[in-house]
PDB file of C-alpha atoms in Angstrom:
ATOM      1  CA  MET A  24     177.170  62.563 154.947  1.00 80.00           C
ATOM      2  CA  ASN A  25     175.427  65.368 153.090  1.00 87.00           C
ATOM      3  CA  MET A  26     173.125  68.032 154.536  1.00 92.00           C
ATOM      4  CA  LEU A  27     169.937  66.138 153.663  1.00 92.00           C
ATOM      5  CA  GLN A  28     171.221  63.055 155.506  1.00 90.00           C
ATOM      6  CA  VAL A  29     172.116  65.208 158.514  1.00 92.00           C
ATOM      7  CA  LEU A  30     168.643  66.761 158.574  1.00 95.00           C
ATOM      8  CA  ARG A  31     166.968  63.361 158.200  1.00 94.00           C
ATOM      9  CA  PHE A  32     169.075  61.926 161.017  1.00 95.00           C
ATOM     10  CA  LEU A  33     168.284  64.842 163.337  1.00 96.00           C
ATOM     11  CA  ALA A  34     164.580  64.912 162.440  1.00 97.00           C
ATOM     12  CA  LEU A  35     164.033  61.181 162.865  1.00 96.00           C
ATOM     13  CA  TRP A  36     166.009  60.756 166.067  1.00 97.00           C
ATOM     14  CA  SER A  37     164.677  64.003 167.563  1.00 98.00           C
ATOM     15  CA  PHE A  38     161.150  62.718 167.002  1.00 98.00           C
ATOM     16  CA  ILE A  39     161.971  59.311 168.498  1.00 97.00           C
ATOM     17  CA  GLY A  40     163.848  60.856 171.432  1.00 97.00           C
ATOM     18  CA  SER A  41     161.105  63.407 172.164  1.00 98.00           C
ATOM     19  CA  SER A  42     158.479  60.671 172.069  1.00 98.00           C
ATOM     20  CA  LEU A  43     160.462  58.425 174.414  1.00 97.00           C
ATOM     21  CA  PHE A  44     161.162  61.324 176.741  1.00 95.00           C
ATOM     22  CA  SER A  45     157.475  62.246 176.849  1.00 96.00           C
ATOM     23  CA  LEU A  46     156.612  58.662 177.799  1.00 95.00           C
ATOM     24  CA  PHE A  47     159.326  58.759 180.464  1.00 93.00           C
ATOM     25  CA  VAL A  48     157.899  61.992 181.943  1.00 92.00           C
ATOM     26  CA  ILE A  49     154.427  60.466 182.075  1.00 94.00           C
ATOM     27  CA  PHE A  50     155.792  57.363 183.807  1.00 91.00           C
ATOM     28  CA  VAL A  51     157.866  59.177 186.452  1.00 87.00           C
ATOM     29  CA  PHE A  52     155.090  61.593 187.375  1.00 88.00           C
ATOM     30  CA  ARG A  53     152.283  59.024 187.392  1.00 89.00           C
ATOM     31  CA  SER A  54     154.375  56.581 189.436  1.00 87.00           C
ATOM     32  CA  GLY A  55     155.740  59.257 191.777  1.00 82.00           C
ATOM     33  CA  ALA A  56     159.311  58.185 190.993  1.00 80.00           C
ATOM     34  CA  VAL A  57     160.207  61.779 190.155  1.00 81.00           C
ATOM     35  CA  TYR A  58     160.034  62.630 193.852  1.00 80.00           C
ATOM     36  CA  ALA A  59     162.941  60.313 194.718  1.00 78.00           C
ATOM     37  CA  SER A  60     165.327  63.130 193.803  1.00 78.00           C
ATOM     38  CA  ARG A  61     162.978  66.131 193.703  1.00 80.00           C
ATOM     39  CA  ARG A  62     160.930  68.107 196.161  1.00 80.00           C
ATOM     40  CA  MET A  63     157.186  68.374 195.692  1.00 83.00           C
ATOM     41  CA  ASP A  64     157.710  71.640 193.760  1.00 78.00           C
ATOM     42  CA  GLY A  65     159.868  69.806 191.189  1.00 75.00           C
ATOM     43  CA  THR A  66     163.231  71.272 192.219  1.00 75.00           C
ATOM     44  CA  LEU A  67     166.118  68.982 193.207  1.00 74.00           C
ATOM     45  CA  LYS A  68     166.415  68.046 196.862  1.00 81.00           C
ATOM     46  CA  GLU A  69     169.376  69.342 198.855  1.00 81.00           C
ATOM     47  CA  GLU A  70     170.198  65.795 199.990  1.00 85.00           C
ATOM     48  CA  ILE A  71     169.255  63.253 197.375  1.00 81.00           C
ATOM     49  CA  PRO A  72     168.820  59.666 198.593  1.00 82.00           C
ATOM     50  CA  LEU A  73     170.697  56.815 196.929  1.00 85.00           C
ATOM     51  CA  ARG A  74     167.516  55.821 195.050  1.00 81.00           C
ATOM     52  CA  GLY A  75     167.406  59.301 193.502  1.00 79.00           C
ATOM     53  CA  TYR A  76     171.040  59.132 192.390  1.00 84.00           C
ATOM     54  CA  LEU A  77     170.475  55.689 190.904  1.00 87.00           C
ATOM     55  CA  ALA A  78     167.430  56.942 188.985  1.00 83.00           C
ATOM     56  CA  MET A  79     169.379  59.924 187.621  1.00 84.00           C
ATOM     57  CA  ALA A  80     172.329  57.717 186.656  1.00 90.00           C
ATOM     58  CA  ALA A  81     170.012  55.260 184.913  1.00 89.00           C
ATOM     59  CA  PHE A  82     168.433  58.111 182.992  1.00 90.00           C
ATOM     60  CA  LEU A  83     171.841  59.430 181.857  1.00 92.00           C
ATOM     61  CA  LEU A  84     172.866  55.913 180.792  1.00 95.00           C
ATOM     62  CA  ALA A  85     169.601  55.615 178.862  1.00 95.00           C
ATOM     63  CA  ILE A  86     170.374  58.873 177.028  1.00 96.00           C
ATOM     64  CA  LEU A  87     173.871  57.599 176.263  1.00 96.00           C
ATOM     65  CA  GLY A  88     172.452  54.314 174.989  1.00 96.00           C
ATOM     66  CA  PHE A  89     169.920  56.205 172.886  1.00 97.00           C
ATOM     67  CA  PHE A  90     172.706  58.202 171.219  1.00 97.00           C
ATOM     68  CA  VAL A  91     174.821  55.127 170.523  1.00 96.00           C
ATOM     69  CA  LEU A  92     171.804  53.319 169.038  1.00 96.00           C
ATOM     70  CA  SER A  93     170.847  56.371 166.978  1.00 96.00           C
ATOM     71  CA  ASN A  94     174.407  56.448 165.646  1.00 95.00           C
ATOM     72  CA  TYR A  95     174.316  52.772 164.838  1.00 94.00           C
ATOM     73  CA  PHE A  96     170.947  52.805 163.094  1.00 94.00           C
ATOM     74  CA  GLY A  97     171.450  56.304 161.700  1.00 91.00           C
ATOM     75  CA  PHE A  98     174.714  55.828 159.886  1.00 86.00           C
ATOM     76  CA  VAL A  99     176.763  52.785 160.884  1.00 81.00           C
ATOM     77  CA  ILE A 100     174.466  50.217 159.266  1.00 82.00           C
ATOM     78  CA  SER A 101     174.070  52.571 156.299  1.00 82.00           C
ATOM     79  CA  SER A 102     177.834  52.276 155.785  1.00 83.00           C
ATOM     80  CA  LEU A 103     178.335  55.998 156.360  1.00 82.00           C
ATOM     81  CA  ARG A 104     181.800  56.425 157.804  1.00 84.00           C
ATOM     82  CA  LEU A 105     182.101  59.451 160.046  1.00 90.00           C
ATOM     83  CA  ASN A 106     185.020  60.622 162.132  1.00 91.00           C
ATOM     84  CA  PHE A 107     184.801  61.354 165.860  1.00 94.00           C
ATOM     85  CA  GLY A 108     184.267  65.085 165.298  1.00 95.00           C
ATOM     86  CA  SER A 109     181.327  64.572 162.947  1.00 94.00           C
ATOM     87  CA  ILE A 110     179.700  62.044 165.260  1.00 95.00           C
ATOM     88  CA  TYR A 111     180.249  64.369 168.220  1.00 97.00           C
ATOM     89  CA  LEU A 112     178.638  67.324 166.436  1.00 97.00           C
ATOM     90  CA  LEU A 113     175.643  65.227 165.345  1.00 96.00           C
ATOM     91  CA  ASN A 114     175.167  63.885 168.865  1.00 97.00           C
ATOM     92  CA  LEU A 115     175.545  67.341 170.391  1.00 98.00           C
ATOM     93  CA  ALA A 116     172.986  68.771 167.941  1.00 98.00           C
ATOM     94  CA  LEU A 117     170.597  65.923 168.758  1.00 98.00           C
ATOM     95  CA  TYR A 118     171.109  66.486 172.483  1.00 97.00           C
ATOM     96  CA  LEU A 119     170.468  70.222 172.135  1.00 98.00           C
ATOM     97  CA  ILE A 120     167.229  69.577 170.248  1.00 98.00           C
ATOM     98  CA  LEU A 121     166.060  67.163 172.954  1.00 97.00           C
ATOM     99  CA  PHE A 122     167.192  69.543 175.710  1.00 97.00           C
ATOM    100  CA  LEU A 123     165.242  72.362 174.069  1.00 97.00           C
ATOM    101  CA  PHE A 124     162.184  70.076 173.842  1.00 97.00           C
ATOM    102  CA  ASP A 125     162.491  69.235 177.537  1.00 95.00           C
ATOM    103  CA  THR A 126     163.025  72.835 178.611  1.00 95.00           C
ATOM    104  CA  VAL A 127     160.436  74.580 176.432  1.00 95.00           C
ATOM    105  CA  VAL A 128     157.747  71.948 175.844  1.00 96.00           C
ATOM    106  CA  ILE A 129     157.888  69.696 178.913  1.00 95.00           C
ATOM    107  CA  ASP A 130     158.985  72.129 181.641  1.00 93.00           C
ATOM    108  CA  GLY A 131     157.714  75.409 180.214  1.00 93.00           C
ATOM    109  CA  LEU A 132     154.435  74.406 178.607  1.00 95.00           C
ATOM    110  CA  VAL A 133     153.291  71.069 180.042  1.00 95.00           C
ATOM    111  CA  LEU A 134     154.436  71.297 183.672  1.00 91.00           C
ATOM    112  CA  ALA A 135     154.280  75.068 184.227  1.00 91.00           C
ATOM    113  CA  ARG A 136     151.211  76.048 182.197  1.00 92.00           C
ATOM    114  CA  TRP A 137     149.040  73.141 181.046  1.00 93.00           C
ATOM    115  CA  ARG A 138     149.451  70.920 184.135  1.00 91.00           C
ATOM    116  CA  PRO A 139     147.410  67.976 182.837  1.00 93.00           C
ATOM    117  CA  GLY A 140     145.600  65.940 185.476  1.00 91.00           C
ATOM    118  CA  PHE A 141     146.886  62.597 184.182  1.00 92.00           C
ATOM    119  CA  LEU A 142     150.411  63.515 185.330  1.00 91.00           C
ATOM    120  CA  ARG A 143     149.289  63.738 188.972  1.00 86.00           C
ATOM    121  CA  LEU A 144     151.432  66.827 189.579  1.00 86.00           C
ATOM    122  CA  SER A 145     151.804  68.140 193.101  1.00 84.00           C
ATOM    123  CA  ASN A 146     150.160  71.491 193.781  1.00 85.00           C
ATOM    124  CA  GLU A 147     153.590  73.039 194.328  1.00 85.00           C
ATOM    125  CA  ILE A 148     154.714  72.466 190.743  1.00 85.00           C
ATOM    126  CA  GLY A 149     153.847  75.573 188.788  1.00 84.00           C
ATOM    127  CA  ARG A 150     155.266  78.504 186.876  1.00 87.00           C
ATOM    128  CA  ASP A 151     157.525  79.765 189.652  1.00 88.00           C
ATOM    129  CA  SER A 152     159.049  76.383 190.502  1.00 85.00           C
ATOM    130  CA  MET A 153     159.503  75.492 186.829  1.00 88.00           C
ATOM    131  CA  LYS A 154     161.111  78.878 186.184  1.00 90.00           C
ATOM    132  CA  GLU A 155     163.598  78.120 188.976  1.00 87.00           C
ATOM    133  CA  HIS A 156     164.112  74.590 187.675  1.00 87.00           C
ATOM    134  CA  ILE A 157     164.791  75.840 184.141  1.00 91.00           C
ATOM    135  CA  LYS A 158     167.305  78.457 185.349  1.00 91.00           C
ATOM    136  CA  LYS A 159     169.256  75.816 187.252  1.00 88.00           C
ATOM    137  CA  SER A 160     169.007  73.106 184.620  1.00 90.00           C
ATOM    138  CA  ILE A 161     170.346  75.108 181.671  1.00 94.00           C
ATOM    139  CA  PRO A 162     174.045  75.219 182.681  1.00 95.00           C
ATOM    140  CA  ILE A 163     173.971  71.720 184.173  1.00 92.00           C
ATOM    141  CA  GLY A 164     172.087  70.291 181.189  1.00 94.00           C
ATOM    142  CA  LEU A 165     174.465  71.881 178.701  1.00 96.00           C
ATOM    143  CA  ALA A 166     177.502  70.511 180.548  1.00 96.00           C
ATOM    144  CA  PHE A 167     175.980  67.013 180.609  1.00 94.00           C
ATOM    145  CA  GLY A 168     175.157  67.343 176.902  1.00 96.00           C
ATOM    146  CA  ILE A 169     178.747  68.148 175.993  1.00 97.00           C
ATOM    147  CA  PHE A 170     179.915  65.177 178.060  1.00 97.00           C
ATOM    148  CA  LEU A 171     177.279  62.709 176.775  1.00 97.00           C
ATOM    149  CA  ALA A 172     177.875  63.690 173.147  1.00 97.00           C
ATOM    150  CA  ALA A 173     181.616  63.122 173.582  1.00 98.00           C
ATOM    151  CA  VAL A 174     181.167  59.736 175.285  1.00 97.00           C
ATOM    152  CA  SER A 175     178.637  58.535 172.705  1.00 97.00           C
ATOM    153  CA  ALA A 176     180.888  59.659 169.850  1.00 96.00           C
ATOM    154  CA  ALA A 177     183.852  57.891 171.460  1.00 97.00           C
ATOM    155  CA  LEU A 178     181.838  54.703 172.007  1.00 96.00           C
ATOM    156  CA  THR A 179     180.526  54.772 168.459  1.00 94.00           C
ATOM    157  CA  SER A 180     184.005  55.364 167.042  1.00 93.00           C
ATOM    158  CA  PHE A 181     185.469  52.601 169.197  1.00 93.00           C
ATOM    159  CA  LEU A 182     182.729  50.039 168.530  1.00 91.00           C
ATOM    160  CA  TRP A 183     182.394  50.532 164.793  1.00 87.00           C
ATOM    161  CA  ALA A 184     185.750  51.874 163.655  1.00 73.00           C
ATOM    162  CA  ASP A 185     187.118  50.484 160.416  1.00 62.00           C
TER     163      ASP A 185
END
């Protein structure tokens, strides 16, 4: 896989992932589902109900599925053979791009500053709560990214190994 193929892969799947994530954010805020695991200010609850854990687990599985599908459509069907390390690095780079999109665009700009009415945000969600949310989510999000990239690379290697 050459540098142009890497950039194409990251650009395409970052765009698709950011678009899907934006739709997900709209859905969870408009439906109120976000408050299953979060307080009205957007920060995680101290005691999360089972429904909240299930929603978070489903979201993580969706991210994992997205990575495996991006690997499949991005290079497996193109007959590009990559080793575990290359797949891991591509998935980690893709995760970091999506994490940056979530942190800067969704949390920092949309939820903290713009606050569009169609999202039906609670009055408590604002700059201060999003600042707190971002501070807490960076180490946790990075740890999950390392884990998800490794699992998706392992699944891809296992499913489509020569």
